[in-house]
PDB file of C-alpha atoms in Angstrom:
ATOM      1  CA  UNK A   1       0.262   0.286  -0.139  1.00  0.00           C
ATOM      2  CA  UNK A   2       1.378   3.685  -1.174  1.00  0.00           C
ATOM      3  CA  UNK A   3       2.583   5.810   2.303  1.00  0.00           C
ATOM      4  CA  UNK A   4       1.195   9.659   1.398  1.00  0.00           C
ATOM      5  CA  UNK A   5       2.719  11.819  -0.651  1.00  0.00           C
ATOM      6  CA  UNK A   6       4.342  14.924  -1.124  1.00  0.00           C
ATOM      7  CA  UNK A   7       4.989  16.941  -3.357  1.00  0.00           C
ATOM      8  CA  UNK A   8       7.295  18.932  -3.697  1.00  0.00           C
ATOM      9  CA  UNK A   9      10.319  17.665  -1.105  1.00  0.00           C
ATOM     10  CA  UNK A  10      12.028  21.124  -1.005  1.00  0.00           C
ATOM     11  CA  UNK A  11      10.989  24.838  -1.978  1.00  0.00           C
ATOM     12  CA  UNK A  12      12.356  27.810  -2.412  1.00  0.00           C
ATOM     13  CA  UNK A  13      10.547  31.492  -2.459  1.00  0.00           C
ATOM     14  CA  UNK A  14      10.432  34.636  -1.971  1.00  0.00           C
ATOM     15  CA  UNK A  15       8.871  37.416   0.462  1.00  0.00           C
ATOM     16  CA  UNK A  16       5.930  37.960  -1.185  1.00  0.00           C
ATOM     17  CA  UNK A  17       5.258  35.041  -4.287  1.00  0.00           C
ATOM     18  CA  UNK A  18       2.375  31.952  -3.270  1.00  0.00           C
ATOM     19  CA  UNK A  19       3.204  28.196  -3.118  1.00  0.00           C
ATOM     20  CA  UNK A  20       0.921  25.758  -3.395  1.00  0.00           C
ATOM     21  CA  UNK A  21       1.814  22.188  -2.207  1.00  0.00           C
ATOM     22  CA  UNK A  22       0.206  18.962  -2.475  1.00  0.00           C
ATOM     23  CA  UNK A  23      -1.068  15.972  -0.790  1.00  0.00           C
ATOM     24  CA  UNK A  24      -1.837  12.603  -1.807  1.00  0.00           C
ATOM     25  CA  UNK A  25      -3.186  10.551   1.067  1.00  0.00           C
ATOM     26  CA  UNK A  26      -3.091   6.884   1.070  1.00  0.00           C
ATOM     27  CA  UNK A  27      -5.802   5.009  -1.094  1.00  0.00           C
ATOM     28  CA  UNK A  28      -8.769   4.270   1.326  1.00  0.00           C
ATOM     29  CA  UNK A  29      -8.422   7.458   3.611  1.00  0.00           C
ATOM     30  CA  UNK A  30     -10.927  10.073   3.421  1.00  0.00           C
ATOM     31  CA  UNK A  31      -9.206  13.000   5.851  1.00  0.00           C
ATOM     32  CA  UNK A  32      -6.387  14.930   4.905  1.00  0.00           C
ATOM     33  CA  UNK A  33      -4.734  17.675   7.709  1.00  0.00           C
ATOM     34  CA  UNK A  34      -1.926  20.029   7.375  1.00  0.00           C
ATOM     35  CA  UNK A  35       0.497  21.147  10.310  1.00  0.00           C
ATOM     36  CA  UNK A  36       3.254  23.047  10.279  1.00  0.00           C
ATOM     37  CA  UNK A  37       6.788  21.933  12.222  1.00  0.00           C
ATOM     38  CA  UNK A  38       8.884  24.774  12.862  1.00  0.00           C
ATOM     39  CA  UNK A  39      11.935  24.584  15.570  1.00  0.00           C
ATOM     40  CA  UNK A  40      10.803  24.607  19.526  1.00  0.00           C
ATOM     41  CA  UNK A  41       6.554  25.223  17.798  1.00  0.00           C
ATOM     42  CA  UNK A  42       6.598  21.172  17.681  1.00  0.00           C
ATOM     43  CA  UNK A  43       2.836  20.818  15.134  1.00  0.00           C
ATOM     44  CA  UNK A  44       0.957  23.566  14.676  1.00  0.00           C
ATOM     45  CA  UNK A  45      -2.401  22.633  12.936  1.00  0.00           C
ATOM     46  CA  UNK A  46      -3.908  24.178   9.642  1.00  0.00           C
ATOM     47  CA  UNK A  47      -7.185  22.414   8.535  1.00  0.00           C
ATOM     48  CA  UNK A  48      -8.882  19.326   8.185  1.00  0.00           C
ATOM     49  CA  UNK A  49     -10.508  18.519   5.115  1.00  0.00           C
ATOM     50  CA  UNK A  50     -12.884  15.569   4.638  1.00  0.00           C
ATOM     51  CA  UNK A  51     -14.592  14.385   1.460  1.00  0.00           C
ATOM     52  CA  UNK A  52     -14.033  17.793   0.230  1.00  0.00           C
ATOM     53  CA  UNK A  53     -14.840  19.747   3.343  1.00  0.00           C
ATOM     54  CA  UNK A  54     -12.529  21.590   5.393  1.00  0.00           C
ATOM     55  CA  UNK A  55     -13.822  19.991   8.919  1.00  0.00           C
ATOM     56  CA  UNK A  56     -11.591  22.008  10.876  1.00  0.00           C
ATOM     57  CA  UNK A  57      -9.398  24.870  10.800  1.00  0.00           C
ATOM     58  CA  UNK A  58      -6.121  26.168  13.023  1.00  0.00           C
ATOM     59  CA  UNK A  59      -5.912  29.910  13.677  1.00  0.00           C
ATOM     60  CA  UNK A  60      -3.779  30.567  10.556  1.00  0.00           C
ATOM     61  CA  UNK A  61      -4.000  33.598   9.132  1.00  0.00           C
ATOM     62  CA  UNK A  62      -6.100  33.659   5.881  1.00  0.00           C
ATOM     63  CA  UNK A  63      -3.575  33.487   3.673  1.00  0.00           C
ATOM     64  CA  UNK A  64      -3.449  29.658   4.339  1.00  0.00           C
ATOM     65  CA  UNK A  65      -5.773  28.144   2.955  1.00  0.00           C
ATOM     66  CA  UNK A  66      -5.810  24.228   1.807  1.00  0.00           C
ATOM     67  CA  UNK A  67      -9.079  22.666  -0.641  1.00  0.00           C
ATOM     68  CA  UNK A  68      -9.415  18.175  -1.172  1.00  0.00           C
ATOM     69  CA  UNK A  69     -10.765  16.988  -3.863  1.00  0.00           C
ATOM     70  CA  UNK A  70     -12.894  14.248  -5.430  1.00  0.00           C
ATOM     71  CA  UNK A  71     -10.419  11.633  -5.549  1.00  0.00           C
ATOM     72  CA  UNK A  72      -8.909  12.929  -1.595  1.00  0.00           C
ATOM     73  CA  UNK A  73      -5.988  14.267  -2.933  1.00  0.00           C
ATOM     74  CA  UNK A  74      -5.479  18.079  -1.128  1.00  0.00           C
ATOM     75  CA  UNK A  75      -3.601  20.824  -1.831  1.00  0.00           C
ATOM     76  CA  UNK A  76      -2.479  23.589  -0.097  1.00  0.00           C
ATOM     77  CA  UNK A  77      -1.510  27.110  -0.838  1.00  0.00           C
ATOM     78  CA  UNK A  78       0.107  29.748   1.120  1.00  0.00           C
ATOM     79  CA  UNK A  79      -0.254  33.224  -0.468  1.00  0.00           C
ATOM     80  CA  UNK A  80       1.579  36.588   0.328  1.00  0.00           C
ATOM     81  CA  UNK A  81       4.758  34.786   1.558  1.00  0.00           C
ATOM     82  CA  UNK A  82       6.687  35.910   5.073  1.00  0.00           C
ATOM     83  CA  UNK A  83       9.908  34.983   6.612  1.00  0.00           C
ATOM     84  CA  UNK A  84       8.127  33.334   9.014  1.00  0.00           C
ATOM     85  CA  UNK A  85       6.378  31.092   6.919  1.00  0.00           C
ATOM     86  CA  UNK A  86       9.644  29.226   6.588  1.00  0.00           C
ATOM     87  CA  UNK A  87       9.081  25.832   7.639  1.00  0.00           C
ATOM     88  CA  UNK A  88       8.431  22.379   7.513  1.00  0.00           C
ATOM     89  CA  UNK A  89       5.052  21.524   6.132  1.00  0.00           C
ATOM     90  CA  UNK A  90       3.298  18.090   6.972  1.00  0.00           C
ATOM     91  CA  UNK A  91       0.262  16.250   5.621  1.00  0.00           C
ATOM     92  CA  UNK A  92      -0.888  13.576   7.667  1.00  0.00           C
ATOM     93  CA  UNK A  93      -4.677  11.030   6.131  1.00  0.00           C
ATOM     94  CA  UNK A  94      -6.116   8.782   7.772  1.00  0.00           C
ATOM     95  CA  UNK A  95      -9.609   7.180   7.605  1.00  0.00           C
ATOM     96  CA  UNK A  96     -11.476   9.801   9.399  1.00  0.00           C
ATOM     97  CA  UNK A  97     -13.481   8.733  11.736  1.00  0.00           C
ATOM     98  CA  UNK A  98     -13.448   7.463  15.490  1.00  0.00           C
ATOM     99  CA  UNK A  99     -10.127   6.941  16.195  1.00  0.00           C
ATOM    100  CA  UNK A 100      -8.037   6.453  13.398  1.00  0.00           C
ATOM    101  CA  UNK A 101      -4.655   6.766  13.001  1.00  0.00           C
ATOM    102  CA  UNK A 102      -3.237   9.751  11.428  1.00  0.00           C
ATOM    103  CA  UNK A 103      -0.458   8.680   8.172  1.00  0.00           C
ATOM    104  CA  UNK A 104       1.940  11.418   8.055  1.00  0.00           C
ATOM    105  CA  UNK A 105       3.389  11.940   4.326  1.00  0.00           C
ATOM    106  CA  UNK A 106       7.592  12.986   4.826  1.00  0.00           C
ATOM    107  CA  UNK A 107       6.564  16.718   4.347  1.00  0.00           C
ATOM    108  CA  UNK A 108       7.733  19.701   2.082  1.00  0.00           C
ATOM    109  CA  UNK A 109      10.662  22.074   3.150  1.00  0.00           C
ATOM    110  CA  UNK A 110       9.579  26.004   2.323  1.00  0.00           C
ATOM    111  CA  UNK A 111      12.360  28.265   2.654  1.00  0.00           C
ATOM    112  CA  UNK A 112      11.305  31.975   2.623  1.00  0.00           C
ATOM    113  CA  UNK A 113      13.844  34.358   1.787  1.00  0.00           C
TER     114      UNK A 113
ATOM    115  CA  UNK B   1      -7.655  27.270  26.678  1.00  0.00           C
ATOM    116  CA  UNK B   2      -7.108  23.234  26.095  1.00  0.00           C
ATOM    117  CA  UNK B   3      -2.957  22.465  26.669  1.00  0.00           C
ATOM    118  CA  UNK B   4      -0.760  19.843  26.349  1.00  0.00           C
ATOM    119  CA  UNK B   5       3.020  19.542  28.480  1.00  0.00           C
ATOM    120  CA  UNK B   6       5.863  17.166  28.648  1.00  0.00           C
ATOM    121  CA  UNK B   7       9.491  17.207  28.870  1.00  0.00           C
ATOM    122  CA  UNK B   8      11.348  18.948  26.281  1.00  0.00           C
ATOM    123  CA  UNK B   9      14.356  16.713  26.262  1.00  0.00           C
ATOM    124  CA  UNK B  10      15.353  13.275  27.590  1.00  0.00           C
ATOM    125  CA  UNK B  11      18.356  11.025  27.502  1.00  0.00           C
ATOM    126  CA  UNK B  12      19.341   7.773  28.659  1.00  0.00           C
ATOM    127  CA  UNK B  13      21.815   4.602  27.865  1.00  0.00           C
ATOM    128  CA  UNK B  14      21.005   2.023  25.829  1.00  0.00           C
ATOM    129  CA  UNK B  15      19.609  -1.213  27.146  1.00  0.00           C
ATOM    130  CA  UNK B  16      17.399   1.650  29.574  1.00  0.00           C
ATOM    131  CA  UNK B  17      13.540   2.055  30.597  1.00  0.00           C
ATOM    132  CA  UNK B  18      12.723   5.649  29.716  1.00  0.00           C
ATOM    133  CA  UNK B  19       9.237   6.775  30.691  1.00  0.00           C
ATOM    134  CA  UNK B  20       7.916  10.002  29.395  1.00  0.00           C
ATOM    135  CA  UNK B  21       4.838  12.405  30.710  1.00  0.00           C
ATOM    136  CA  UNK B  22       2.370  13.633  29.470  1.00  0.00           C
ATOM    137  CA  UNK B  23       0.073  16.100  31.598  1.00  0.00           C
ATOM    138  CA  UNK B  24      -3.035  17.128  29.587  1.00  0.00           C
ATOM    139  CA  UNK B  25      -5.985  20.325  30.617  1.00  0.00           C
ATOM    140  CA  UNK B  26      -7.816  19.586  27.836  1.00  0.00           C
ATOM    141  CA  UNK B  27     -12.126  19.964  27.688  1.00  0.00           C
ATOM    142  CA  UNK B  28     -13.801  17.333  25.717  1.00  0.00           C
ATOM    143  CA  UNK B  29     -10.899  14.407  26.115  1.00  0.00           C
ATOM    144  CA  UNK B  30     -11.737  11.322  23.980  1.00  0.00           C
ATOM    145  CA  UNK B  31      -8.538   9.329  24.168  1.00  0.00           C
ATOM    146  CA  UNK B  32      -4.358  10.016  23.940  1.00  0.00           C
ATOM    147  CA  UNK B  33      -1.873   9.335  20.938  1.00  0.00           C
ATOM    148  CA  UNK B  34       1.666   8.946  20.466  1.00  0.00           C
ATOM    149  CA  UNK B  35       3.836   9.523  17.714  1.00  0.00           C
ATOM    150  CA  UNK B  36       7.347   9.156  16.667  1.00  0.00           C
ATOM    151  CA  UNK B  37       9.274  11.197  15.058  1.00  0.00           C
ATOM    152  CA  UNK B  38      12.937  10.487  13.769  1.00  0.00           C
ATOM    153  CA  UNK B  39      15.162  13.725  12.440  1.00  0.00           C
ATOM    154  CA  UNK B  40      14.426  14.317   9.141  1.00  0.00           C
ATOM    155  CA  UNK B  41      11.539  12.224   9.332  1.00  0.00           C
ATOM    156  CA  UNK B  42       7.587  12.146   9.748  1.00  0.00           C
ATOM    157  CA  UNK B  43       5.574  11.109  12.499  1.00  0.00           C
ATOM    158  CA  UNK B  44       4.493   7.579  12.793  1.00  0.00           C
ATOM    159  CA  UNK B  45       1.894   6.417  14.604  1.00  0.00           C
ATOM    160  CA  UNK B  46       2.117   4.740  17.982  1.00  0.00           C
ATOM    161  CA  UNK B  47      -0.100   3.980  20.578  1.00  0.00           C
ATOM    162  CA  UNK B  48      -3.595   5.116  21.620  1.00  0.00           C
ATOM    163  CA  UNK B  49      -5.622   5.193  24.760  1.00  0.00           C
ATOM    164  CA  UNK B  50      -8.660   6.193  24.953  1.00  0.00           C
ATOM    165  CA  UNK B  51      -9.429   4.639  28.494  1.00  0.00           C
ATOM    166  CA  UNK B  52      -7.310   4.048  31.740  1.00  0.00           C
ATOM    167  CA  UNK B  53      -5.173   1.540  31.517  1.00  0.00           C
ATOM    168  CA  UNK B  54      -1.743   0.443  29.948  1.00  0.00           C
ATOM    169  CA  UNK B  55      -1.941  -0.501  26.598  1.00  0.00           C
ATOM    170  CA  UNK B  56       1.580  -2.495  25.676  1.00  0.00           C
ATOM    171  CA  UNK B  57       3.289  -2.919  22.030  1.00  0.00           C
ATOM    172  CA  UNK B  58       6.457  -4.962  22.182  1.00  0.00           C
ATOM    173  CA  UNK B  59       9.405  -2.598  23.743  1.00  0.00           C
ATOM    174  CA  UNK B  60       6.546   0.294  23.681  1.00  0.00           C
ATOM    175  CA  UNK B  61       3.609   0.665  26.346  1.00  0.00           C
ATOM    176  CA  UNK B  62       1.681   3.523  27.028  1.00  0.00           C
ATOM    177  CA  UNK B  63      -0.501   4.853  29.836  1.00  0.00           C
ATOM    178  CA  UNK B  64      -3.559   6.480  30.720  1.00  0.00           C
ATOM    179  CA  UNK B  65      -4.972   7.838  33.361  1.00  0.00           C
ATOM    180  CA  UNK B  66      -8.500   9.917  33.317  1.00  0.00           C
ATOM    181  CA  UNK B  67      -9.121  11.540  36.684  1.00  0.00           C
ATOM    182  CA  UNK B  68      -5.470  13.020  36.561  1.00  0.00           C
ATOM    183  CA  UNK B  69      -5.404  13.708  33.252  1.00  0.00           C
ATOM    184  CA  UNK B  70      -2.759  12.615  32.969  1.00  0.00           C
ATOM    185  CA  UNK B  71      -0.400   9.891  30.178  1.00  0.00           C
ATOM    186  CA  UNK B  72       3.355   8.600  29.954  1.00  0.00           C
ATOM    187  CA  UNK B  73       4.670   6.841  26.943  1.00  0.00           C
ATOM    188  CA  UNK B  74       7.216   3.650  28.441  1.00  0.00           C
ATOM    189  CA  UNK B  75       9.942   2.529  25.959  1.00  0.00           C
ATOM    190  CA  UNK B  76      11.935  -0.344  27.056  1.00  0.00           C
ATOM    191  CA  UNK B  77      15.423  -1.916  26.534  1.00  0.00           C
ATOM    192  CA  UNK B  78      16.324   1.497  24.613  1.00  0.00           C
ATOM    193  CA  UNK B  79      17.823   1.370  21.532  1.00  0.00           C
ATOM    194  CA  UNK B  80      20.029   3.337  19.691  1.00  0.00           C
ATOM    195  CA  UNK B  81      17.195   3.714  17.193  1.00  0.00           C
ATOM    196  CA  UNK B  82      14.426   5.574  19.465  1.00  0.00           C
ATOM    197  CA  UNK B  83      16.607   8.794  19.846  1.00  0.00           C
ATOM    198  CA  UNK B  84      13.608  10.627  17.972  1.00  0.00           C
ATOM    199  CA  UNK B  85      11.516  13.115  19.117  1.00  0.00           C
ATOM    200  CA  UNK B  86       7.939  11.560  20.441  1.00  0.00           C
ATOM    201  CA  UNK B  87       4.830  13.589  20.574  1.00  0.00           C
ATOM    202  CA  UNK B  88       1.439  13.553  22.565  1.00  0.00           C
ATOM    203  CA  UNK B  89      -1.496  14.101  21.347  1.00  0.00           C
ATOM    204  CA  UNK B  90      -5.175  14.464  22.678  1.00  0.00           C
ATOM    205  CA  UNK B  91      -8.115  13.934  20.551  1.00  0.00           C
ATOM    206  CA  UNK B  92     -10.489  16.196  21.790  1.00  0.00           C
ATOM    207  CA  UNK B  93     -14.336  17.102  21.093  1.00  0.00           C
ATOM    208  CA  UNK B  94     -15.254  20.573  19.944  1.00  0.00           C
ATOM    209  CA  UNK B  95     -18.668  20.320  19.288  1.00  0.00           C
ATOM    210  CA  UNK B  96     -19.568  18.507  16.441  1.00  0.00           C
ATOM    211  CA  UNK B  97     -15.997  18.186  15.311  1.00  0.00           C
ATOM    212  CA  UNK B  98     -12.733  15.865  16.862  1.00  0.00           C
ATOM    213  CA  UNK B  99      -9.744  17.778  17.270  1.00  0.00           C
ATOM    214  CA  UNK B 100      -5.772  17.095  17.793  1.00  0.00           C
ATOM    215  CA  UNK B 101      -4.867  19.250  20.523  1.00  0.00           C
ATOM    216  CA  UNK B 102      -0.414  18.740  20.077  1.00  0.00           C
ATOM    217  CA  UNK B 103       2.480  18.184  22.650  1.00  0.00           C
ATOM    218  CA  UNK B 104       5.372  19.931  21.273  1.00  0.00           C
ATOM    219  CA  UNK B 105       7.578  17.000  21.819  1.00  0.00           C
ATOM    220  CA  UNK B 106      10.520  15.622  24.037  1.00  0.00           C
ATOM    221  CA  UNK B 107      13.568  14.944  22.386  1.00  0.00           C
ATOM    222  CA  UNK B 108      14.858  11.308  23.482  1.00  0.00           C
ATOM    223  CA  UNK B 109      18.400  11.028  23.193  1.00  0.00           C
ATOM    224  CA  UNK B 110      19.638   7.568  23.794  1.00  0.00           C
ATOM    225  CA  UNK B 111      23.832   7.147  24.794  1.00  0.00           C
ATOM    226  CA  UNK B 112      26.188   3.845  24.249  1.00  0.00           C
TER     227      UNK B 112
END
């Protein structure tokens, strides 16, 4: 069974640009969550999508947005990039029901210069 | 607010036993999970406790006491490859949604 696939693995962008990250879940997983990870801040929850609908949202500004497609693949977009957006962005997928564990992708390392 | 506390760093030697504690202050508690993350890698699921008591999976065990709002991860027969960060995460019910609240992680260093 293929794991969670995130693309690209690395990105370098300049301030003010926008970026789109992609996540392909494990087959059968309908929930996709996005996290931002920076040293000392742990995993910061961005949002969760389930069946193409945003089910939960963290405390990030509106520059961070996402969507989910009918095949459960998800994209995350960050507009007007800031230096502080430099981080590892992790996608986690699950069946989305009850206590189903999260399966994480290897992440996208975003550097904003 | 909702918060979790776990130690930032723990050091141990090969073959030893280490316990990583997690205390939480949340409403709508549903369950406690543990994840392991090696440097540069993806977090991987280790265990989940919804009821009080001990869950054992090989060298790893996880414990929960809902009355004390407390849990721990116990790692036995430590190996060098256990050096990693360990995150506790509490699943809570908020309205119609279930959310995960994450701790900041505990960095475990296993020395020879």
